[in-house]
Coordinates of C-alpha atoms and ligand atoms in Angstrom, one line a residue:
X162 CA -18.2 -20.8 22.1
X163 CA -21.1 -22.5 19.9
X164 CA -24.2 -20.1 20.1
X165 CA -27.4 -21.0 17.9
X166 CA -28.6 -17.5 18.5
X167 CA -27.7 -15.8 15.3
X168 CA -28.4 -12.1 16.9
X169 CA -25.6 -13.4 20.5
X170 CA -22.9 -14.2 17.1
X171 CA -23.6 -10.7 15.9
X172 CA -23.0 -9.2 19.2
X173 CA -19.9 -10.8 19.5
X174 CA -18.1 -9.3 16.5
X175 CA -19.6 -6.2 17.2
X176 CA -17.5 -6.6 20.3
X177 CA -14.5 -7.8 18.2
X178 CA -15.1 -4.6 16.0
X179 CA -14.9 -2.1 18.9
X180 CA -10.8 -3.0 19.1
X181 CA -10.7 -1.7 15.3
X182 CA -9.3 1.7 14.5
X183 CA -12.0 3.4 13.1
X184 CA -12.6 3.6 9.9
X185 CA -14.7 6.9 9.1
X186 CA -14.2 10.4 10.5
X187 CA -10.8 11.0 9.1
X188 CA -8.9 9.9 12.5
X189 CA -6.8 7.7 10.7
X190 CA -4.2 8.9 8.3
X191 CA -3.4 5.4 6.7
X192 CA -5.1 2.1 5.4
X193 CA -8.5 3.3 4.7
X194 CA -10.4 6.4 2.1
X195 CA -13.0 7.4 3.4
X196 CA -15.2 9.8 1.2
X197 CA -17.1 10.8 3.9
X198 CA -20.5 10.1 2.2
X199 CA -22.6 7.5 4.2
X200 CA -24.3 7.2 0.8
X201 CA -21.5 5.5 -1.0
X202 CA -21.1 2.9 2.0
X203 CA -24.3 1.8 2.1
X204 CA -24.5 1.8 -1.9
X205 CA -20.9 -0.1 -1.8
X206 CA -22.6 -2.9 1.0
X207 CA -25.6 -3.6 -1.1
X208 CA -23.8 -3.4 -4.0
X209 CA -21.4 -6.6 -2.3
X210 CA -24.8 -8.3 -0.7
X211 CA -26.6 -8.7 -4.3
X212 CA -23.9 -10.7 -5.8
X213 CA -22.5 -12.1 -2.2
X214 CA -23.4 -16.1 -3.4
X215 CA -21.8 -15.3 -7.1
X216 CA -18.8 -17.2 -8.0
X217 CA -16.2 -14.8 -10.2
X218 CA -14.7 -17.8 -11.5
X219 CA -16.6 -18.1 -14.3
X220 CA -18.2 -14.9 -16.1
X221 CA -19.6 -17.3 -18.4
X222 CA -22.5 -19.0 -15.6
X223 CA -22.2 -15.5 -13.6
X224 CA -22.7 -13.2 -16.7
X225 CA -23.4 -9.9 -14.2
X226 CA -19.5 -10.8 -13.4
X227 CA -18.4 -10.1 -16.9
X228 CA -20.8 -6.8 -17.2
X229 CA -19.9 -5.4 -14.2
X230 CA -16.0 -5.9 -15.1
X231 CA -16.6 -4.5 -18.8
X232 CA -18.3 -1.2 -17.3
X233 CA -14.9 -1.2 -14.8
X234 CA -12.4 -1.3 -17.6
X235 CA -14.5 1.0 -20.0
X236 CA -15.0 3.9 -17.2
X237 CA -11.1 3.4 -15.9
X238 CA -9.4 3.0 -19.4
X239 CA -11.3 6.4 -20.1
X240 CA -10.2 7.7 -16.6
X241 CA -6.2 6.7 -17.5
X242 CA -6.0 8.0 -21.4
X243 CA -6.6 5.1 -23.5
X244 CA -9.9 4.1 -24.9
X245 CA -8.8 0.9 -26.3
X246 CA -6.8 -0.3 -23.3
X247 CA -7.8 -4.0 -22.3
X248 CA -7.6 -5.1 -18.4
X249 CA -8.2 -7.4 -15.9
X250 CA -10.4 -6.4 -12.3
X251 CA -8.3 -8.0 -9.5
X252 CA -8.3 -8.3 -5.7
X253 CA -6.5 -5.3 -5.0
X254 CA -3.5 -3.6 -5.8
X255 CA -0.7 -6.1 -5.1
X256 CA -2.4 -8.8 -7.5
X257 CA -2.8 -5.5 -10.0
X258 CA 1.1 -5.4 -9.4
X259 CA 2.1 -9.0 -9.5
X260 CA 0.1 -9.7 -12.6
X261 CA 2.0 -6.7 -14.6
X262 CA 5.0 -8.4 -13.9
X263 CA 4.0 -12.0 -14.6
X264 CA 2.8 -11.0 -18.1
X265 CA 5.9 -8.8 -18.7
X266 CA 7.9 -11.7 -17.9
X267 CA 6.4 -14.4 -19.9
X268 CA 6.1 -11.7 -23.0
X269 CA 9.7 -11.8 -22.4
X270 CA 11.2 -15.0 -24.0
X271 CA 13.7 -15.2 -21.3
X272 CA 14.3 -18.7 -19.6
X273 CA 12.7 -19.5 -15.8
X274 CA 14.6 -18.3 -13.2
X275 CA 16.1 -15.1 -15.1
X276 CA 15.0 -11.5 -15.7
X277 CA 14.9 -8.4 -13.9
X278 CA 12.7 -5.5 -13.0
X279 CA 14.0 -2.0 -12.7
X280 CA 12.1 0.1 -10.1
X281 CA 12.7 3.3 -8.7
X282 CA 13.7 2.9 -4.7
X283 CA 10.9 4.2 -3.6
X284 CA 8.6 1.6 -5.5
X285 CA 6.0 -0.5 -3.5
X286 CA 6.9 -3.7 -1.6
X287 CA 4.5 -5.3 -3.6
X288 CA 6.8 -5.4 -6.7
X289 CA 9.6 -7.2 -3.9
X290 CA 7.0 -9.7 -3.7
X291 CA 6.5 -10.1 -7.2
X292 CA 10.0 -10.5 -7.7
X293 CA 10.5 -13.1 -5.2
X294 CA 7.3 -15.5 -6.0
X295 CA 8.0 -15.0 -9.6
X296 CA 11.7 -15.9 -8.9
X297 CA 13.0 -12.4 -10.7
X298 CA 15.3 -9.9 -9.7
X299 CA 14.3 -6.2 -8.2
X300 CA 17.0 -3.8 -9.0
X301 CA 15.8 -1.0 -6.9
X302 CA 17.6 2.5 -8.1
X303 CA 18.4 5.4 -6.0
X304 CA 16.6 8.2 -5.8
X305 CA 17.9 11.4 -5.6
X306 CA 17.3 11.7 -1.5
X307 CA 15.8 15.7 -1.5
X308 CA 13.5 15.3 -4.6
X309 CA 12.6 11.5 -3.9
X310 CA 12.7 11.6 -8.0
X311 CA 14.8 9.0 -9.8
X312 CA 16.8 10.0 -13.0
X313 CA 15.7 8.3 -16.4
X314 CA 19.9 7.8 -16.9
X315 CA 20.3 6.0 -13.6
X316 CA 17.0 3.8 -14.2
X317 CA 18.9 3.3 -18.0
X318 CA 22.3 2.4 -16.0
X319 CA 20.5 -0.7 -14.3
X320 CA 19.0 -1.9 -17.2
X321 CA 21.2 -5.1 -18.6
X322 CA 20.1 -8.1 -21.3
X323 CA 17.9 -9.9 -18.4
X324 CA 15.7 -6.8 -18.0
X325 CA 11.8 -7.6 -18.8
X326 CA 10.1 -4.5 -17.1
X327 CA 10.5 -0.9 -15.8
X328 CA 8.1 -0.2 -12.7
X329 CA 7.2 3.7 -12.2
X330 CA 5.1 5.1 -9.6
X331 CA 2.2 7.7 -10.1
X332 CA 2.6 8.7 -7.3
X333 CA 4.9 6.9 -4.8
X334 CA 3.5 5.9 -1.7
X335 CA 6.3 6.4 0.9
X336 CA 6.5 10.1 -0.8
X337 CA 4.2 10.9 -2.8
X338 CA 6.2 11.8 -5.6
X339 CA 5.6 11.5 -9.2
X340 CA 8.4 9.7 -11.4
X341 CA 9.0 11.4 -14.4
X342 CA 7.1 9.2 -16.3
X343 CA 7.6 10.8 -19.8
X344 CA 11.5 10.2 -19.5
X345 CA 10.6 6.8 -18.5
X346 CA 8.1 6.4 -21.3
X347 CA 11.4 7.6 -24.0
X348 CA 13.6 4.9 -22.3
X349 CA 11.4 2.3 -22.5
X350 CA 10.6 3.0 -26.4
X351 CA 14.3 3.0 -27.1
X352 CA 15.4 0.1 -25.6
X353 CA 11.9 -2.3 -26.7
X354 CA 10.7 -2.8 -23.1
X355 CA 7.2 -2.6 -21.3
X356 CA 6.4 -0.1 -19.1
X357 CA 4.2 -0.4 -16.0
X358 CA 2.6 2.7 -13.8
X359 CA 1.9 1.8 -10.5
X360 CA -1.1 4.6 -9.7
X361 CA -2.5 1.9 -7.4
X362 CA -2.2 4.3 -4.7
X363 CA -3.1 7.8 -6.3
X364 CA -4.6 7.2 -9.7
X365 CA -8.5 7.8 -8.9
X366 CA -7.7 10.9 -7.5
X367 CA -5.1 12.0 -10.0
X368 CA -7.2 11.3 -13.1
X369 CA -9.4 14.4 -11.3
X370 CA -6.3 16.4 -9.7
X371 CA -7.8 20.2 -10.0
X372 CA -3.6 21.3 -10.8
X373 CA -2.1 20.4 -14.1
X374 CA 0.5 17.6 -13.6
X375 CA 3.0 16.3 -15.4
X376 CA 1.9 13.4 -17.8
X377 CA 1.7 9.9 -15.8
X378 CA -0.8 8.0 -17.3
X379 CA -1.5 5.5 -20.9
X380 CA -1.9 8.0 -23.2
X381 CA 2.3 8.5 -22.3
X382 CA 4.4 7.0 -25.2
X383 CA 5.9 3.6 -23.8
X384 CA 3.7 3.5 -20.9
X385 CA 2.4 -0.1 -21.4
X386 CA 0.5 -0.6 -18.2
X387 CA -1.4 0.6 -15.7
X388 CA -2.7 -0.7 -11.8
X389 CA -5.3 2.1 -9.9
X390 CA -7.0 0.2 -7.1
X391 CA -10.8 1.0 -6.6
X392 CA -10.0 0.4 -2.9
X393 CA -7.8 3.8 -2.3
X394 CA -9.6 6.1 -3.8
X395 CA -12.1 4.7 -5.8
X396 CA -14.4 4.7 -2.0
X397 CA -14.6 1.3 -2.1
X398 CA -14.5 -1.3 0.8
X399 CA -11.1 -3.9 0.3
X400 CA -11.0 -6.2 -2.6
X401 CA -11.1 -4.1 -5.7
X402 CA -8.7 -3.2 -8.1
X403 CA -7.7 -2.9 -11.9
X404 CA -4.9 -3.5 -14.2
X405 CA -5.2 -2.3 -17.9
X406 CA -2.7 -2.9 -20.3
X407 CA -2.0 -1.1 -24.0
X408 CA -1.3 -4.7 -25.4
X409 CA -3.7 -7.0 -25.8
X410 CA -1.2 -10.2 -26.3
X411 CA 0.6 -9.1 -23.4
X412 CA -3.2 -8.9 -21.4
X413 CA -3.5 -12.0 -22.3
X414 CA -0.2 -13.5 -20.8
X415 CA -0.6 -12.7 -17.3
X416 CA -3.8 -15.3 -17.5
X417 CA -3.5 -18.8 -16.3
X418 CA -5.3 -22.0 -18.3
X419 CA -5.3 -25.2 -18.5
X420 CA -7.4 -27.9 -19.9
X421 CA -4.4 -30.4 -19.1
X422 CA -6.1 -32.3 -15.9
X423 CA -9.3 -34.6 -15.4
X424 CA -11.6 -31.4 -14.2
X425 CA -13.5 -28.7 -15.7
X426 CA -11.8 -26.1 -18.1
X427 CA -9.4 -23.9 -15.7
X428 CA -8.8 -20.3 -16.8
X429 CA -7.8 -17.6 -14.7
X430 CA -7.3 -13.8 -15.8
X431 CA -6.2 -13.1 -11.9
X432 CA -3.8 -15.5 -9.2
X433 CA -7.2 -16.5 -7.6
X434 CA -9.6 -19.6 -8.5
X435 CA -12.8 -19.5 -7.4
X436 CA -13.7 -15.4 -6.1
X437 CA -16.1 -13.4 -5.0
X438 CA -17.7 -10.8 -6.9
X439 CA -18.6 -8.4 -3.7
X440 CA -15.3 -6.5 -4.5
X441 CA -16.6 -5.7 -8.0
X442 CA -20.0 -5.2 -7.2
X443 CA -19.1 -2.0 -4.5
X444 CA -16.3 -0.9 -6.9
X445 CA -18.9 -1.1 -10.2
X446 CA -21.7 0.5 -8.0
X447 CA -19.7 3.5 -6.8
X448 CA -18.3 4.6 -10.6
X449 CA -21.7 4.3 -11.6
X450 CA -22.7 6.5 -8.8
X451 CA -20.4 8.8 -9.0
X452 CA -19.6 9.1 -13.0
X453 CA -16.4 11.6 -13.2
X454 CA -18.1 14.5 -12.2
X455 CA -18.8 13.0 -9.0
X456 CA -14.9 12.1 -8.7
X457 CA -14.0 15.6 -9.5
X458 CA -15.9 16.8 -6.1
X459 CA -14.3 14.1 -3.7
X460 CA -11.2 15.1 -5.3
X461 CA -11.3 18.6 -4.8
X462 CA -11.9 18.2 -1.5
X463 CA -9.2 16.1 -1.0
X464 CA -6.8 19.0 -2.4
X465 CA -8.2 21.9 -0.4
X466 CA -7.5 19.5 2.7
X467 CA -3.8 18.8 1.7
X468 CA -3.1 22.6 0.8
X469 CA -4.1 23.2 4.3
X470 CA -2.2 20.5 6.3
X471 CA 1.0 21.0 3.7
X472 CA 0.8 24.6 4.7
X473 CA 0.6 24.1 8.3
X474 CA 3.6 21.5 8.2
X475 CA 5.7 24.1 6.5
X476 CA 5.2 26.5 9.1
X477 CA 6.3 24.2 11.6
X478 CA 9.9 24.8 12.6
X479 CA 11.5 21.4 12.9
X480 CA 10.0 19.6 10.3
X481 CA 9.6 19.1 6.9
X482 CA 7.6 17.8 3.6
X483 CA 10.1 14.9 2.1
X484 CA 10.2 15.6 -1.5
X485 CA 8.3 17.3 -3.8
X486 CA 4.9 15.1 -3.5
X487 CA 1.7 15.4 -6.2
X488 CA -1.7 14.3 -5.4
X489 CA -3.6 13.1 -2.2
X490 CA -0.5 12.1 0.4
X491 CA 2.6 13.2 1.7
X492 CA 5.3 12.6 4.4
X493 CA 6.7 14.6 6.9
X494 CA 10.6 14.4 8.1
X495 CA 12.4 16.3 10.4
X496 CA 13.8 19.6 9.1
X497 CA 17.9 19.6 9.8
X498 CA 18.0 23.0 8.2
X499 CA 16.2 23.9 11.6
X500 CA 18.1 24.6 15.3
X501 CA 15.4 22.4 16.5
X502 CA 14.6 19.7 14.3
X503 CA 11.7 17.6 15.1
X504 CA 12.0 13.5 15.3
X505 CA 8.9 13.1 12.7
X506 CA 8.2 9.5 14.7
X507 CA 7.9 11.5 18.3
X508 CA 5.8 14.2 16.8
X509 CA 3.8 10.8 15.0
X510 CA 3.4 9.8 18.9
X511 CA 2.5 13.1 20.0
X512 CA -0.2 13.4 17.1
X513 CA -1.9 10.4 18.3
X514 CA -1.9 11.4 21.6
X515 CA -3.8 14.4 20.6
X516 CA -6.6 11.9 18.2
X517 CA -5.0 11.0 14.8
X518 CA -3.2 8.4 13.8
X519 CA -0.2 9.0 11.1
X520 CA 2.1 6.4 10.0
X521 CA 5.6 6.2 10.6
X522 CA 7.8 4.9 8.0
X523 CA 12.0 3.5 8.7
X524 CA 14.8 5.3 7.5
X525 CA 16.0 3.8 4.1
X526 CA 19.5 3.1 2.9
X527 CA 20.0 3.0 -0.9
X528 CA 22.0 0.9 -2.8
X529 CA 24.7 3.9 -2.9
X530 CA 24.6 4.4 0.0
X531 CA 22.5 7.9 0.3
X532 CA 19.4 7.6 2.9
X533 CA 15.7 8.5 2.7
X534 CA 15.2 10.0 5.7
X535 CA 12.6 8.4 8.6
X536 CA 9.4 10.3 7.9
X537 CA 5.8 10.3 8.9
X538 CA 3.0 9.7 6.0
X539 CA -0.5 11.0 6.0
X540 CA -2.6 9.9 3.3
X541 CA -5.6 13.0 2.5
X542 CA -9.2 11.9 1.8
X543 CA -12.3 13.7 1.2
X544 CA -13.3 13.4 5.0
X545 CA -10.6 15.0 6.1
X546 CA -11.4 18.3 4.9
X547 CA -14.0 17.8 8.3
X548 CA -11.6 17.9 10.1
X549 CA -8.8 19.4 8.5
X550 CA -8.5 22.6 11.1
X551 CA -8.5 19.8 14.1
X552 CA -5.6 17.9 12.7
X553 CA -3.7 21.4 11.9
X554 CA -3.9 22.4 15.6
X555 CA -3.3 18.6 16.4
X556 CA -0.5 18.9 14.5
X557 CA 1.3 22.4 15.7
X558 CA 0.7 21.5 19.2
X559 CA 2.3 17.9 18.9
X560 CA 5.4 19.6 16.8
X561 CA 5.6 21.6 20.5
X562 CA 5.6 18.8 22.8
X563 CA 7.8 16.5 20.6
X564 CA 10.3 19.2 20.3
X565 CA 11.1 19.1 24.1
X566 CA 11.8 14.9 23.4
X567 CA 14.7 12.8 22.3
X568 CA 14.0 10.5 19.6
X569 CA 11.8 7.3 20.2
X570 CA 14.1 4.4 21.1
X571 CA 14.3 0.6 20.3
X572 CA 13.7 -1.2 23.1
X573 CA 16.9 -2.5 25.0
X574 CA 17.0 -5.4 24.3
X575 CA 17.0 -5.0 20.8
X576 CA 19.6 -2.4 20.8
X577 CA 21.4 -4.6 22.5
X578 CA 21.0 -7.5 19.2
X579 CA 21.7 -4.9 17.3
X580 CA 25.2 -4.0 19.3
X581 CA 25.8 -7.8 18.3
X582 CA 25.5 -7.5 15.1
X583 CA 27.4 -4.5 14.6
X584 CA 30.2 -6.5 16.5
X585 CA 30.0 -9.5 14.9
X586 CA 29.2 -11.7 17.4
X587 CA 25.8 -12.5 15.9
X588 CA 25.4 -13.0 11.7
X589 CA 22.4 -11.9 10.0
X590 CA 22.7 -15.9 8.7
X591 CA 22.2 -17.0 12.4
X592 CA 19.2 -14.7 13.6
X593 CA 17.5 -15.6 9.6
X594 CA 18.2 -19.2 11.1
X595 CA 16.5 -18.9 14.3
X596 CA 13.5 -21.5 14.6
X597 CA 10.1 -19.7 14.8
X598 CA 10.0 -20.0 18.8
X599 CA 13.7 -18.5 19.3
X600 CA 12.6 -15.8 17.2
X601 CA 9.0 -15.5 19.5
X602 CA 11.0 -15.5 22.4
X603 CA 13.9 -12.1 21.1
X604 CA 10.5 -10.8 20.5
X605 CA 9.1 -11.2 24.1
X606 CA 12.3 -10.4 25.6
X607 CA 12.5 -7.0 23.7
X608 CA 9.0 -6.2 25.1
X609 CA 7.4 -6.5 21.4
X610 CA 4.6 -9.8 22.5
X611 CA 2.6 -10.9 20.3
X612 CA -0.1 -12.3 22.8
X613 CA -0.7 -9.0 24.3
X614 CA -4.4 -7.8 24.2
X615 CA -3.7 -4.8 22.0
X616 CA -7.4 -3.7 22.8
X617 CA -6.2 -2.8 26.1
X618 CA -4.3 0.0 26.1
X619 CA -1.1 -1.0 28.6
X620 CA -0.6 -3.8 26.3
X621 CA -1.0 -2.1 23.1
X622 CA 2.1 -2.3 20.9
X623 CA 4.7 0.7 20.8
X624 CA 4.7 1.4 16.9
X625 CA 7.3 4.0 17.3
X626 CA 9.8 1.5 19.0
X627 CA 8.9 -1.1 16.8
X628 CA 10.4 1.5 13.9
X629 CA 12.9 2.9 15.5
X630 CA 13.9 -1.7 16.0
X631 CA 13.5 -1.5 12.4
X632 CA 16.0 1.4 11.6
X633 CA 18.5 -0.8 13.6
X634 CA 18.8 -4.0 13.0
X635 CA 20.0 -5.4 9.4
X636 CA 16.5 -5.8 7.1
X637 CA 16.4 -9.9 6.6
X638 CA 16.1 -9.9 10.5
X639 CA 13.3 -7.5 10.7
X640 CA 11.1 -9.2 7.9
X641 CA 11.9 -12.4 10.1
X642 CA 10.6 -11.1 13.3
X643 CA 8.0 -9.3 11.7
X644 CA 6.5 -12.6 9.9
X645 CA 6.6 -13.9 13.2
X646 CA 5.0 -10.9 15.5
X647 CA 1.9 -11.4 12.8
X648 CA 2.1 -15.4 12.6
X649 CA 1.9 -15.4 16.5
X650 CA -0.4 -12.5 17.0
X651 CA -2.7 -14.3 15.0
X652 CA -2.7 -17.7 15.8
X653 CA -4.3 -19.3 19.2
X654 CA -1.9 -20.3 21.6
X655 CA -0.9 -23.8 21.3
X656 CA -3.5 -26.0 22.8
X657 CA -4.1 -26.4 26.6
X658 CA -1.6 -23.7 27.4
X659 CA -4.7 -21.2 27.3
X660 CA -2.7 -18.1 28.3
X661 CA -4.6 -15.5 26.2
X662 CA -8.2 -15.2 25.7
X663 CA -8.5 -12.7 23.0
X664 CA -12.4 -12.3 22.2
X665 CA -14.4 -11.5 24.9
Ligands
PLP803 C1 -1.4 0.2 -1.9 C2 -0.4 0.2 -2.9 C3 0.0 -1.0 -3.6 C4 -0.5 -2.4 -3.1 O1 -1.9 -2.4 -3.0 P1 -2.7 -3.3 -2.0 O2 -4.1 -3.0 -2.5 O3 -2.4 -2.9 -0.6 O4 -2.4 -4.7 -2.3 C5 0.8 -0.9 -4.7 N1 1.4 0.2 -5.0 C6 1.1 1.4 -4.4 C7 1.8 2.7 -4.8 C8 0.2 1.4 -3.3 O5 0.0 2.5 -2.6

């Protein structure tokens, strides 16, 4: 596959790129922001192309490195309600997350291998992951199922001797509910611990919401941290994202250094070593663009967008809004208050049938027991105020034809696994201990293969079965067989076997 014509290497990614979803036009409901101004883009990719050969590992020989971060913190510290908040420009919002926790641990005192972090339910994954490479616990508490809001008093009721860290979200992204982040604030001050808002998701847009919310952000008594990623909706491309902390001393623990080994001076505020600067550039060129005023307009357009759509879900009989969301994104269940309720995964199907993608999320089962229902989430952004009246009829029109449908199914053979569990003849311990290749081939068998050609649209993967697999089997399975979908999906085959030829 060697070429030494630079333009025929080109081509072929441009080839590879045609498979994407796109990423501009507001088709796409999930994953990217796009503000719809071809100017930021092209600011954003010259922005990354000046600094492309820089090495953020040391500000010290890169000096534009430190500038560009000092100009990040200054404009988002100002953004978030505390002018002499310190902070840290990461990789994007799961590093924002994991780094919170790491300093909030080793602030702590407690021993390795103890601590907890309390989290609403409806916190991101990305504090599960934290939790498990830090070796902590996640004690996830319910929310109440309508609002999607936690109580302060049930967050208080998980909170024991090991707790290091309470987790908030501003807003939550399977929701998009604000926690009340005050009450939070008051718990945290009377019992001496750190809290973190997780605004990766919402917080450049809510630092600009035109409607008065409630308070969420540093300038809250016992808020102690603070994670907004420039890559939501700060416009910029993936790879940007900030975590500002009250505290200096505890800014300062979630660094790594070491002068303990034969090489140069190590020291780390982030989990990377050596990285680039291109994130920070785009991220750094866009505030300076833009300024708060030009955040205000993007943001207003992102409201006048989600009035419409919120509307237009509301007057659809079947379904409803899950909660009582805030801010840029929202999620759509169906309405059981209704005679015809609407399977929000179907009308997710029939949406896409009719040229936007939404993302289906599982139902979710509490610790008590109560359920978040399955929903559909659509994240707003400046562009799609374009196209905000397409999506609306989109939208009514799918709610019609889903309506007429059952609820998507797992495939068979999956239901069938999932029969096995139920009657014992398969343990969750025996499917977790499947080798990698047993676990390839339950996928295969279910239909689900992760060597199909998903550019090709007979092959292209079922997202609504691959939920409704989700919903059934037990959770430690699904993570299993979804490590290995990806693993496989993106691996060659092994050698000689040549079955799939992916790029063209
Ligand atoms: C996106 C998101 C994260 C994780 O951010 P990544 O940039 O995807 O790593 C964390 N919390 C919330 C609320 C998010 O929406």
């Amino acid at each position: 596959m060697t070429s030494r014509d630079p333009d025929e290497v080109l081509a072929r990614l441009r080839r590879l790129r045609e498979s994407d979803a796109p990423t501009h036009g507001g088709r796409i409901l999930s994953y990217v922001y796009d503000s719809g101004l071809g100017v930021l883009d092209r600011l954003a990719a010259d922005a990354a192309e000046l600094v492309r050969p820089v090495n953020g590992l040391d500000p010290t020989v890169f000096g534009s490195v430190a500038a560009m971060e000092r100009d990040l913190i200054e404009f988002s510290r100002s953004a978030f309600g505390s002018p002499d908040a310190v902070g840290t420009v990461t990789s994007g919002g799961t590093e924002s997350c994991l780094l919170a926790v790491a300093a909030a641990r080793r602030t702590s005192g407690l021993p390795r291998g103890h601590g907890n972090v309390v989290a609403p339910s409806t916190a991101h994954a990305a504090f599960d992951k934290a939790a498990e490479l830090l070796g902590v616990d996640l004690r996830r508490v319910p929310v109440d199922p309508d609002s999607t809001r936690p109580s302060a008093a049930d967050v208080a009721a998980h909170v024991d001797d090991e707790t290091f860290l309470l987790v908030a979200s501003a807003p939550n992204y399977p929701t998009g509910t604000m926690d009340p982040i005050a009450e939070f604030g008051e718990l945290a001050l009377e019992r001496g611990l750190p809290l973190h808002v997780d605004a990766c998701l919402g917080g450049f847009a809510l630092a600009w919401w035109p409607e008065p919310s409630d308070p969420w952000d540093l300038s809250v008594p016992g808020v102690t941290s603070l994670s907004a990623d420039f890559h939501k909706y700060g416009y910029a491309p993936k790879g940007a994202s900030i975590l500002l902390h009250t505290d200096r001393d505890r800014h300062r623990a979630g660094y790594f250094a070491t002068a303990d080994w034969p090489g140069y001076p190590v020291v780390n505020p982030t989990l990377l070593g050596s990285r680039s600067a291109t994130g920070t550039a785009a991220a750094w060129a866009i505030t300076q663009f833009l300024g708060p005023e030009g955040f205000a307009g993007l943001v207003g357009d992102i409201a006048a967008a989600r009035t419409v759509l919120l509307e237009q879900v509301c007057a659809i009989d079947g379904l409803r809004v899950v909660g009582d969301p805030f801010g840029p994104v929202f999620a759509v269940a169906a309405d059981h208050a209704s005679a015809r309720p609407i399977d929000p995964h179907r009308w997710a199907d029939e949406v896409h049938a009719r040229g936007f993608t939404l993302q289906a999320q599982p139902r979710y089962r509490q610790s008590d027991g109560s359920e978040l229902a399955a929903s559909t989430h659509l994240t707003i952004t400046p562009v799609t105020r374009t196209v905000a009246a397409e999506l609306s009829a989109a939208m009514v029109d799918a709610a019609t034809a889903a309506r007429a449908l059952p609820p998507i199914d797992a495939p068979g053979p999956l239901r069938e696994l999932a029969a096995a569990f139920e009657s014992g003849a398969v343990t969750v311990e025996d499917a977790v201990g499947l080798d990698s290749a047993a676990t390839e081939a339950v996928l295969i068998g279910a239909g689900i293969d992760p060597h199909s050609d998903p550019a090709r649209s007979e092959e292209a993967l079922d997202i609504g079965a691959v939920i409704a697999a989700i919903d059934l089997l037990p959770r430690p399975v699904t993570a299993k067989m979804l490590i290995e979908f990806l693993a496989a999906f993106t691996n060659p085959p092994p050698a000689g076997t040549g079955t799939t030829v992916r790029a063209r």
